[in-house]
Amino acid sequence: MVGGKRKTKTCDKGSQRRWICQLPNVLISDILARVPTKIAVRTGVLSKTWINHWKNVRGLDLESFEFSDMDTFVSFVRSFFDSHRESTIDKIRLSVHYSDCHSLLTQWTDIAIRRRIQHLDVCYYGTCCDVTMPVSLYTCKTLVHLRLCWVVLANLEVVSLPCLKTMHLECIRDLTEPTVEKLISGSPVLEDLIIIRRTSGERFIQVRSNTLKRIHIDTYTEVEIDAPLLECLRTTVYLEKNFMIINLGCSTTLDIDMVFPDVTCTKLLICDTLTDIPRFRGLVTSSYILKNIFLHSEPGPLLQFRDLSRLHVKFSKSDLEMLPAILESCPKLQSLILELIKDPSYKKNREPKLMFSTVPPCLVSSLKVVELKRLIARYEGEVELVRYFLKNSPILEKLRLDTYYTKKGMRDFLKEVVALPRCSSACEVTVL
């Protein structure tokens, strides 16, 4: 019927419960395995068939502080392992703050490993005793994901982790270079390595792997990298550069944060870091860091950026004026992501003015993808910035605008964007 309103079908609580009851057991188990155990237990209120279904989930995801006391927590964990004596366990995540649980945590980890665990995540926040991981951990044939926090790794005579793809070591007590090297060499399919120390101690680690794709280190870790398939190195640099490149992939991205203590250290740190930038094809950083790099470099385009093909920069409004200089320094840039973030020092009465005296070479010959993300209130020059990219990029293929507007504001914004002239007829504009 033309002009009539279509009636919307609504489901009452009874039909919703019947629908839930009809879900196959395999699907229910899969759903419950993806949420913390505390939430899985609560799903028992949905229907009678769900009351004890959480007990069939082959995984445990618990925080000890969610329990009223240690005895209740220990009893719950023990009952889980007792009920899975004859079955494999897919996933264990235990975060424990009770110091008296240190030996139990080692024991539970060993049980999980012997039940062919795939995802193991153990964090210990007790203060009195150390938790030492069982020897069985180092030869687990089924382990795919490993995250350890505030525990001890010892007795690594033999390491064989044939399925391990992700290794996350955070605040491991007395972590040494030989320990890390053994873990890496014993993991033939390892793709992700995360080392977070947050404490002083032995810094230097050699990372040699033909399978690693991603490395993440903090300021207390210094690495020498020989990883021909590496896709991304993420690091925070303070006082001195904490990475040395021996061998990299042909398209590696550097995701870097830098802390500048004083003027003297800043210049030395920037000069040292810039020497390695040409080894990378992608760069993820902030306008604050780029501003300091330009401030302590020779005037003109940065030669170290000339081979970058991907750039992702978090900009504050006040730093947008340096965008032309950045684009001039990247003549081979193919992908650009600009993320506008909050700037506490920004003066509301002053809007930055982008002055492009010329069209940067990358817009004419290489830039294919531009993404603008705005996580703050509207920037007054937003439409002009969009206009500039559309007008001067003859080979632009995609322009993605991830912005927030009111319903009316979005309509007005869309009208303006649609009306803008485009240099590239093949450009696809997407507004989220």
Tab-separated table of C-alpha atoms in Angstrom:
chain	number	residue	atom	x	y	z
A	1	MET	CA	0.000	0.000	0.000
A	2	VAL	CA	1.537	3.311	-1.102
A	3	GLY	CA	2.061	5.771	1.712
A	4	GLY	CA	1.126	3.223	4.401
A	5	LYS	CA	3.314	2.467	7.391
A	6	ARG	CA	4.773	-1.006	7.597
A	7	LYS	CA	4.110	-2.635	10.932
A	8	THR	CA	7.246	-3.566	12.753
A	9	LYS	CA	7.341	-7.081	14.067
A	10	THR	CA	8.150	-7.278	17.754
A	11	CYS	CA	9.035	-10.315	19.808
A	12	ASP	CA	7.692	-10.719	23.316
A	13	LYS	CA	9.860	-12.148	26.079
A	14	GLY	CA	8.270	-15.556	25.679
A	15	SER	CA	9.216	-15.891	22.022
A	16	GLN	CA	12.716	-14.584	22.781
A	17	ARG	CA	13.201	-17.265	25.422
A	18	ARG	CA	11.935	-19.965	23.037
A	19	TRP	CA	14.381	-18.770	20.405
A	20	ILE	CA	17.249	-18.918	22.926
A	21	CYS	CA	16.244	-22.430	24.026
A	22	GLN	CA	16.328	-23.651	20.439
A	23	LEU	CA	19.960	-22.710	19.850
A	24	PRO	CA	22.174	-25.776	19.268
A	25	ASN	CA	24.477	-26.732	22.145
A	26	VAL	CA	27.577	-26.253	20.000
A	27	LEU	CA	26.612	-22.635	19.307
A	28	ILE	CA	25.795	-21.959	22.969
A	29	SER	CA	29.196	-23.305	24.018
A	30	ASP	CA	30.909	-21.151	21.393
A	31	ILE	CA	29.086	-18.042	22.666
A	32	LEU	CA	29.952	-18.717	26.312
A	33	ALA	CA	33.589	-19.441	25.459
A	34	ARG	CA	33.952	-15.886	24.154
A	35	VAL	CA	32.946	-14.110	27.389
A	36	PRO	CA	34.454	-14.060	30.910
A	37	THR	CA	33.334	-16.989	33.095
A	38	LYS	CA	31.531	-14.594	35.440
A	39	ILE	CA	29.225	-13.511	32.601
A	40	ALA	CA	28.865	-17.076	31.303
A	41	VAL	CA	27.536	-18.182	34.711
A	42	ARG	CA	24.986	-15.350	34.695
A	43	THR	CA	23.504	-16.530	31.392
A	44	GLY	CA	21.752	-19.237	33.377
A	45	VAL	CA	18.881	-16.800	33.932
A	46	LEU	CA	18.079	-16.841	30.199
A	47	SER	CA	16.454	-20.277	30.261
A	48	LYS	CA	16.523	-23.616	32.095
A	49	THR	CA	18.647	-25.151	29.348
A	50	TRP	CA	21.336	-22.537	29.983
A	51	ILE	CA	21.564	-22.926	33.785
A	52	ASN	CA	24.465	-25.388	33.796
A	53	HIS	CA	25.636	-24.999	30.229
A	54	TRP	CA	28.595	-22.828	31.240
A	55	LYS	CA	30.070	-25.884	32.960
A	56	ASN	CA	30.502	-27.535	29.556
A	57	VAL	CA	32.634	-24.685	28.224
A	58	ARG	CA	36.207	-25.869	27.763
A	59	GLY	CA	37.699	-22.676	29.093
A	60	LEU	CA	38.075	-20.517	32.191
A	61	ASP	CA	38.366	-16.719	32.313
A	62	LEU	CA	38.579	-15.411	35.882
A	63	GLU	CA	39.792	-12.486	37.992
A	64	SER	CA	40.420	-13.487	41.610
A	65	PHE	CA	39.211	-10.126	42.959
A	66	GLU	CA	35.721	-10.989	41.700
A	67	PHE	CA	35.452	-13.487	44.567
A	68	SER	CA	34.721	-12.619	48.199
A	69	ASP	CA	37.719	-14.589	49.509
A	70	MET	CA	40.556	-16.855	48.422
A	71	ASP	CA	38.875	-20.116	49.489
A	72	THR	CA	35.847	-19.430	47.284
A	73	PHE	CA	38.094	-18.616	44.335
A	74	VAL	CA	40.240	-21.738	44.802
A	75	SER	CA	37.169	-23.934	45.202
A	76	PHE	CA	35.672	-22.607	41.958
A	77	VAL	CA	38.844	-23.200	39.939
A	78	ARG	CA	39.305	-26.687	41.360
A	79	SER	CA	35.720	-27.632	40.530
A	80	PHE	CA	36.332	-26.534	36.935
A	81	PHE	CA	39.393	-28.751	36.533
A	82	ASP	CA	37.632	-31.653	38.270
A	83	SER	CA	34.717	-31.416	35.835
A	84	HIS	CA	37.100	-31.496	32.844
A	85	ARG	CA	39.242	-34.477	33.832
A	86	GLU	CA	38.397	-36.367	30.666
A	87	SER	CA	38.283	-33.482	28.166
A	88	THR	CA	40.690	-31.028	26.586
A	89	ILE	CA	40.822	-27.384	27.698
A	90	ASP	CA	40.943	-24.731	24.991
A	91	LYS	CA	41.489	-21.537	26.953
A	92	ILE	CA	42.626	-20.461	30.413
A	93	ARG	CA	42.898	-16.861	31.590
A	94	LEU	CA	43.642	-16.431	35.293
A	95	SER	CA	44.457	-13.140	36.988
A	96	VAL	CA	45.371	-13.810	40.615
A	97	HIS	CA	46.218	-11.409	43.443
A	98	TYR	CA	46.193	-13.844	46.375
A	99	SER	CA	49.817	-14.505	47.419
A	100	ASP	CA	48.897	-17.862	48.984
A	101	CYS	CA	47.847	-19.096	45.539
A	102	HIS	CA	51.341	-19.027	44.053
A	103	SER	CA	51.915	-22.812	44.128
A	104	LEU	CA	48.345	-23.508	43.020
A	105	LEU	CA	48.772	-21.239	40.007
A	106	THR	CA	51.794	-23.256	38.902
A	107	GLN	CA	49.831	-26.473	39.416
A	108	TRP	CA	46.772	-25.220	37.498
A	109	THR	CA	48.974	-24.091	34.621
A	110	ASP	CA	50.541	-27.541	34.437
A	111	ILE	CA	47.111	-29.224	34.426
A	112	ALA	CA	45.897	-26.950	31.608
A	113	ILE	CA	48.988	-27.741	29.533
A	114	ARG	CA	48.460	-31.487	29.954
A	115	ARG	CA	44.856	-30.995	28.782
A	116	ARG	CA	46.168	-29.686	25.439
A	117	ILE	CA	45.594	-25.984	26.081
A	118	GLN	CA	45.608	-23.599	23.101
A	119	HIS	CA	45.250	-20.157	24.731
A	120	LEU	CA	47.033	-19.567	28.053
A	121	ASP	CA	46.962	-16.226	29.892
A	122	VAL	CA	48.394	-16.142	33.440
A	123	CYS	CA	48.895	-12.993	35.529
A	124	TYR	CA	50.065	-13.003	39.145
A	125	TYR	CA	49.862	-9.859	41.280
A	126	GLY	CA	50.731	-11.354	44.678
A	127	THR	CA	53.509	-9.677	46.654
A	128	CYS	CA	55.003	-12.380	48.893
A	129	CYS	CA	56.073	-15.243	46.631
A	130	ASP	CA	57.039	-15.806	43.012
A	131	VAL	CA	55.088	-18.006	40.632
A	132	THR	CA	57.353	-20.205	38.534
A	133	MET	CA	55.921	-21.613	35.349
A	134	PRO	CA	56.020	-25.442	35.077
A	135	VAL	CA	58.611	-27.092	32.838
A	136	SER	CA	55.771	-28.641	30.811
A	137	LEU	CA	54.969	-25.176	29.440
A	138	TYR	CA	58.092	-25.111	27.274
A	139	THR	CA	57.180	-28.254	25.344
A	140	CYS	CA	53.436	-27.754	24.921
A	141	LYS	CA	52.535	-29.067	21.462
A	142	THR	CA	49.112	-27.381	21.246
A	143	LEU	CA	49.753	-23.867	22.582
A	144	VAL	CA	48.863	-21.111	20.092
A	145	HIS	CA	48.603	-17.991	22.288
A	146	LEU	CA	50.714	-17.335	25.403
A	147	ARG	CA	50.507	-14.326	27.717
A	148	LEU	CA	52.436	-14.272	30.990
A	149	CYS	CA	52.580	-11.417	33.479
A	150	TRP	CA	54.630	-11.083	36.683
A	151	VAL	CA	55.759	-14.715	36.760
A	152	VAL	CA	59.137	-16.476	36.648
A	153	LEU	CA	60.488	-18.461	33.699
A	154	ALA	CA	63.089	-21.030	34.764
A	155	ASN	CA	64.632	-24.354	33.766
A	156	LEU	CA	64.382	-23.727	30.015
A	157	GLU	CA	66.620	-26.604	28.968
A	158	VAL	CA	64.376	-27.634	26.076
A	159	VAL	CA	61.868	-25.360	24.296
A	160	SER	CA	59.541	-26.786	21.659
A	161	LEU	CA	56.362	-24.818	20.951
A	162	PRO	CA	55.461	-25.906	17.409
A	163	CYS	CA	52.059	-24.147	17.239
A	164	LEU	CA	52.780	-20.925	19.167
A	165	LYS	CA	51.917	-17.791	17.167
A	166	THR	CA	51.591	-15.123	19.873
A	167	MET	CA	53.995	-14.634	22.804
A	168	HIS	CA	53.246	-11.805	25.263
A	169	LEU	CA	55.771	-11.452	28.104
A	170	GLU	CA	54.939	-8.674	30.539
A	171	CYS	CA	57.000	-7.830	33.628
A	172	ILE	CA	58.595	-11.288	33.699
A	173	ARG	CA	60.819	-11.438	36.754
A	174	ASP	CA	64.544	-11.536	35.905
A	175	LEU	CA	63.929	-12.005	32.188
A	176	THR	CA	67.236	-12.618	30.426
A	177	GLU	CA	68.420	-12.544	26.834
A	178	PRO	CA	69.150	-16.323	26.685
A	179	THR	CA	65.625	-17.061	27.941
A	180	VAL	CA	63.977	-14.970	25.228
A	181	GLU	CA	66.264	-16.353	22.521
A	182	LYS	CA	65.388	-19.930	23.531
A	183	LEU	CA	61.673	-19.165	23.501
A	184	ILE	CA	61.876	-17.562	20.048
A	185	SER	CA	64.088	-20.242	18.494
A	186	GLY	CA	61.800	-22.929	19.926
A	187	SER	CA	58.702	-21.335	18.343
A	188	PRO	CA	59.008	-22.043	14.588
A	189	VAL	CA	55.698	-20.376	13.597
A	190	LEU	CA	55.809	-17.366	15.965
A	191	GLU	CA	54.212	-14.237	14.440
A	192	ASP	CA	53.627	-11.813	17.354
A	193	LEU	CA	56.162	-10.965	20.065
A	194	ILE	CA	55.353	-8.514	22.861
A	195	ILE	CA	57.875	-7.710	25.600
A	196	ILE	CA	56.861	-5.187	28.252
A	197	ARG	CA	59.200	-4.731	31.215
A	198	ARG	CA	58.261	-1.505	33.050
A	199	THR	CA	61.279	-2.159	35.249
A	200	SER	CA	65.013	-1.777	34.900
A	201	GLY	CA	67.348	-4.742	34.485
A	202	GLU	CA	68.879	-6.606	31.544
A	203	ARG	CA	67.735	-4.640	28.487
A	204	PHE	CA	69.357	-6.118	25.416
A	205	ILE	CA	67.639	-8.905	23.456
A	206	GLN	CA	68.507	-10.369	20.064
A	207	VAL	CA	65.435	-11.224	18.027
A	208	ARG	CA	66.113	-13.573	15.148
A	209	SER	CA	63.127	-15.149	13.445
A	210	ASN	CA	62.060	-16.009	9.916
A	211	THR	CA	58.366	-15.981	10.849
A	212	LEU	CA	57.866	-12.940	13.097
A	213	LYS	CA	55.438	-10.357	11.684
A	214	ARG	CA	54.902	-8.024	14.639
A	215	ILE	CA	57.162	-6.909	17.520
A	216	HIS	CA	56.103	-4.644	20.387
A	217	ILE	CA	58.611	-3.457	23.004
A	218	ASP	CA	58.621	-0.795	25.715
A	219	THR	CA	61.275	1.729	26.769
A	220	TYR	CA	63.049	-0.766	29.058
A	221	THR	CA	63.797	-3.209	26.250
A	222	GLU	CA	66.479	-2.866	23.589
A	223	VAL	CA	66.318	-5.219	20.621
A	224	GLU	CA	68.525	-6.183	17.731
A	225	ILE	CA	66.165	-7.322	14.988
A	226	ASP	CA	66.788	-9.873	12.273
A	227	ALA	CA	63.285	-10.619	10.978
A	228	PRO	CA	62.895	-10.649	7.169
A	229	LEU	CA	59.081	-11.014	7.317
A	230	LEU	CA	58.472	-8.307	9.917
A	231	GLU	CA	55.413	-6.160	9.125
A	232	CYS	CA	55.373	-3.834	12.147
A	233	LEU	CA	57.712	-2.724	14.925
A	234	ARG	CA	55.958	-0.875	17.743
A	235	THR	CA	58.066	0.862	20.360
A	236	THR	CA	58.364	3.732	22.820
A	237	VAL	CA	61.722	5.516	22.837
A	238	TYR	CA	63.089	7.422	25.823
A	239	LEU	CA	66.563	8.943	26.264
A	240	GLU	CA	68.086	6.677	23.590
A	241	LYS	CA	66.960	4.592	20.636
A	242	ASN	CA	66.058	1.075	21.759
A	243	PHE	CA	66.170	-0.854	18.487
A	244	MET	CA	68.854	-1.868	16.021
A	245	ILE	CA	68.002	-3.161	12.565
A	246	ILE	CA	69.945	-6.066	11.046
A	247	ASN	CA	67.332	-7.346	8.604
A	248	LEU	CA	63.728	-6.260	7.946
A	249	GLY	CA	60.844	-7.045	5.668
A	250	CYS	CA	60.512	-5.074	2.438
A	251	SER	CA	57.376	-3.249	3.654
A	252	THR	CA	57.776	-2.862	7.430
A	253	THR	CA	55.931	-0.192	9.438
A	254	LEU	CA	57.456	1.640	12.395
A	255	ASP	CA	54.882	2.548	15.071
A	256	ILE	CA	56.824	4.855	17.354
A	257	ASP	CA	56.211	7.035	20.389
A	258	MET	CA	58.998	9.228	21.725
A	259	VAL	CA	59.511	10.918	25.080
A	260	PHE	CA	61.761	13.978	24.974
A	261	PRO	CA	63.422	14.726	28.342
A	262	ASP	CA	65.398	17.881	27.427
A	263	VAL	CA	66.668	19.822	24.404
A	264	THR	CA	70.124	18.193	24.260
A	265	CYS	CA	68.829	14.624	24.537
A	266	THR	CA	65.981	15.382	22.130
A	267	LYS	CA	68.287	16.368	19.274
A	268	LEU	CA	70.554	13.353	19.748
A	269	LEU	CA	67.568	11.005	20.018
A	270	ILE	CA	65.950	12.375	16.856
A	271	CYS	CA	69.172	12.200	14.828
A	272	ASP	CA	69.762	8.612	15.936
A	273	THR	CA	66.187	7.540	15.152
A	274	LEU	CA	66.105	9.261	11.755
A	275	THR	CA	69.009	7.134	10.540
A	276	ASP	CA	66.737	4.073	10.602
A	277	ILE	CA	63.574	5.640	9.133
A	278	PRO	CA	64.663	4.876	5.515
A	279	ARG	CA	64.574	1.154	6.406
A	280	PHE	CA	60.793	1.362	6.885
A	281	ARG	CA	57.987	1.860	4.365
A	282	GLY	CA	55.280	2.778	6.864
A	283	LEU	CA	55.249	5.186	9.807
A	284	VAL	CA	52.729	5.549	12.648
A	285	THR	CA	53.384	8.463	14.979
A	286	SER	CA	52.050	11.795	16.295
A	287	SER	CA	52.293	15.369	15.094
A	288	TYR	CA	54.042	16.207	18.385
A	289	ILE	CA	56.904	13.903	17.446
A	290	LEU	CA	57.012	15.112	13.840
A	291	LYS	CA	57.056	18.710	15.040
A	292	ASN	CA	60.138	17.977	17.149
A	293	ILE	CA	61.754	16.144	14.254
A	294	PHE	CA	61.290	19.145	11.929
A	295	LEU	CA	62.394	21.514	14.692
A	296	HIS	CA	65.727	19.723	15.103
A	297	SER	CA	66.373	19.016	11.419
A	298	GLU	CA	67.691	21.067	8.521
A	299	PRO	CA	65.102	23.317	6.802
A	300	GLY	CA	63.200	21.784	3.901
A	301	PRO	CA	61.813	18.301	3.184
A	302	LEU	CA	63.089	15.429	5.312
A	303	LEU	CA	65.127	13.154	3.054
A	304	GLN	CA	64.657	10.279	5.516
A	305	PHE	CA	60.930	10.211	4.648
A	306	ARG	CA	61.368	10.004	0.873
A	307	ASP	CA	60.673	6.235	0.651
A	308	LEU	CA	57.634	6.130	2.949
A	309	SER	CA	54.525	4.735	1.252
A	310	ARG	CA	52.210	4.717	4.326
A	311	LEU	CA	51.779	7.388	6.969
A	312	HIS	CA	49.421	7.420	9.971
A	313	VAL	CA	49.630	10.562	12.104
A	314	LYS	CA	47.658	11.611	15.165
A	315	PHE	CA	47.242	15.365	14.823
A	316	SER	CA	46.171	17.990	17.283
A	317	LYS	CA	44.430	20.947	15.643
A	318	SER	CA	47.288	23.300	16.411
A	319	ASP	CA	49.753	21.101	14.492
A	320	LEU	CA	47.724	20.802	11.284
A	321	GLU	CA	49.653	23.703	9.795
A	322	MET	CA	52.691	21.430	9.383
A	323	LEU	CA	50.789	19.014	7.101
A	324	PRO	CA	52.131	20.619	3.869
A	325	ALA	CA	55.727	20.152	5.053
A	326	ILE	CA	55.036	16.500	5.922
A	327	LEU	CA	53.503	15.766	2.514
A	328	GLU	CA	56.404	17.507	0.753
A	329	SER	CA	58.764	15.111	2.571
A	330	CYS	CA	56.927	11.971	1.359
A	331	PRO	CA	57.044	11.977	-2.474
A	332	LYS	CA	56.154	8.252	-2.701
A	333	LEU	CA	53.273	8.292	-0.234
A	334	GLN	CA	50.387	5.995	-1.233
A	335	SER	CA	48.263	5.867	1.941
A	336	LEU	CA	47.627	8.674	4.439
A	337	ILE	CA	45.638	8.471	7.682
A	338	LEU	CA	45.073	11.709	9.593
A	339	GLU	CA	43.591	11.335	13.045
A	340	LEU	CA	42.468	14.547	14.746
A	341	ILE	CA	42.761	14.212	18.518
A	342	LYS	CA	42.150	16.447	21.518
A	343	ASP	CA	44.775	19.061	22.269
A	344	PRO	CA	44.640	20.459	25.857
A	345	SER	CA	46.767	23.469	24.900
A	346	TYR	CA	44.651	24.396	21.879
A	347	LYS	CA	43.204	27.926	21.846
A	348	LYS	CA	39.548	27.816	20.852
A	349	ASN	CA	39.599	31.237	19.204
A	350	ARG	CA	42.319	30.262	16.754
A	351	GLU	CA	41.705	27.887	13.852
A	352	PRO	CA	44.826	26.590	12.077
A	353	LYS	CA	45.288	27.708	8.481
A	354	LEU	CA	46.660	25.226	5.982
A	355	MET	CA	48.824	26.991	3.422
A	356	PHE	CA	49.827	24.891	0.390
A	357	SER	CA	52.053	27.049	-1.799
A	358	THR	CA	52.468	24.134	-4.195
A	359	VAL	CA	50.915	20.716	-4.683
A	360	PRO	CA	53.154	18.084	-3.007
A	361	PRO	CA	54.525	15.490	-5.477
A	362	CYS	CA	52.806	12.578	-3.711
A	363	LEU	CA	49.333	14.006	-4.471
A	364	VAL	CA	50.105	14.103	-8.174
A	365	SER	CA	51.918	10.803	-8.638
A	366	SER	CA	51.334	8.288	-5.830
A	367	LEU	CA	48.614	9.057	-3.242
A	368	LYS	CA	45.723	6.567	-3.594
A	369	VAL	CA	44.091	6.359	-0.169
A	370	VAL	CA	43.276	9.126	2.325
A	371	GLU	CA	41.436	8.603	5.602
A	372	LEU	CA	40.414	11.438	7.901
A	373	LYS	CA	39.394	10.485	11.437
A	374	ARG	CA	38.074	13.150	13.770
A	375	LEU	CA	37.781	12.291	17.453
A	376	ILE	CA	37.071	15.871	18.545
A	377	ALA	CA	34.496	18.599	17.888
A	378	ARG	CA	34.240	19.779	14.296
A	379	TYR	CA	37.278	21.429	12.750
A	380	GLU	CA	36.155	24.505	10.822
A	381	GLY	CA	38.548	23.869	7.953
A	382	GLU	CA	37.468	20.267	7.511
A	383	VAL	CA	35.611	20.757	4.238
A	384	GLU	CA	38.487	22.796	2.780
A	385	LEU	CA	40.904	20.001	3.694
A	386	VAL	CA	38.671	17.468	1.929
A	387	ARG	CA	38.384	19.846	-1.035
A	388	TYR	CA	42.159	20.110	-1.273
A	389	PHE	CA	42.689	16.334	-1.512
A	390	LEU	CA	39.860	15.840	-4.022
A	391	LYS	CA	40.972	18.746	-6.188
A	392	ASN	CA	44.694	17.910	-6.365
A	393	SER	CA	44.896	14.093	-6.356
A	394	PRO	CA	44.428	12.744	-9.905
A	395	ILE	CA	44.975	9.080	-8.960
A	396	LEU	CA	43.138	9.098	-5.616
A	397	GLU	CA	41.047	5.916	-5.299
A	398	LYS	CA	39.529	6.167	-1.813
A	399	LEU	CA	38.701	9.018	0.541
A	400	ARG	CA	37.251	7.865	3.837
A	401	LEU	CA	35.799	10.391	6.295
A	402	ASP	CA	35.256	9.060	9.801
A	403	THR	CA	33.658	12.027	11.567
A	404	TYR	CA	30.914	12.742	14.053
A	405	TYR	CA	28.028	15.123	13.392
A	406	THR	CA	24.518	15.636	14.612
A	407	LYS	CA	21.867	14.343	12.222
A	408	LYS	CA	21.356	17.775	10.672
A	409	GLY	CA	25.068	18.520	10.672
A	410	MET	CA	25.763	15.285	8.817
A	411	ARG	CA	23.215	16.160	6.118
A	412	ASP	CA	24.826	19.555	5.577
A	413	PHE	CA	28.308	18.035	5.563
A	414	LEU	CA	27.308	15.414	2.991
A	415	LYS	CA	25.819	18.089	0.718
A	416	GLU	CA	29.085	20.020	0.806
A	417	VAL	CA	31.234	16.944	0.152
A	418	VAL	CA	29.080	15.711	-2.753
A	419	ALA	CA	29.313	19.131	-4.407
A	420	LEU	CA	33.132	19.258	-4.243
A	421	PRO	CA	35.003	18.919	-7.570
A	422	ARG	CA	37.132	15.795	-7.999
A	423	CYS	CA	40.342	15.504	-9.935
A	424	SER	CA	40.025	11.708	-9.948
A	425	SER	CA	36.827	10.362	-11.491
A	426	ALA	CA	37.550	6.933	-9.965
A	427	CYS	CA	37.711	8.269	-6.391
A	428	GLU	CA	35.264	6.608	-4.005
A	429	VAL	CA	34.219	8.829	-1.078
A	430	THR	CA	32.911	7.125	2.047
A	431	VAL	CA	31.449	9.038	5.003
A	432	LEU	CA	30.894	7.203	8.304
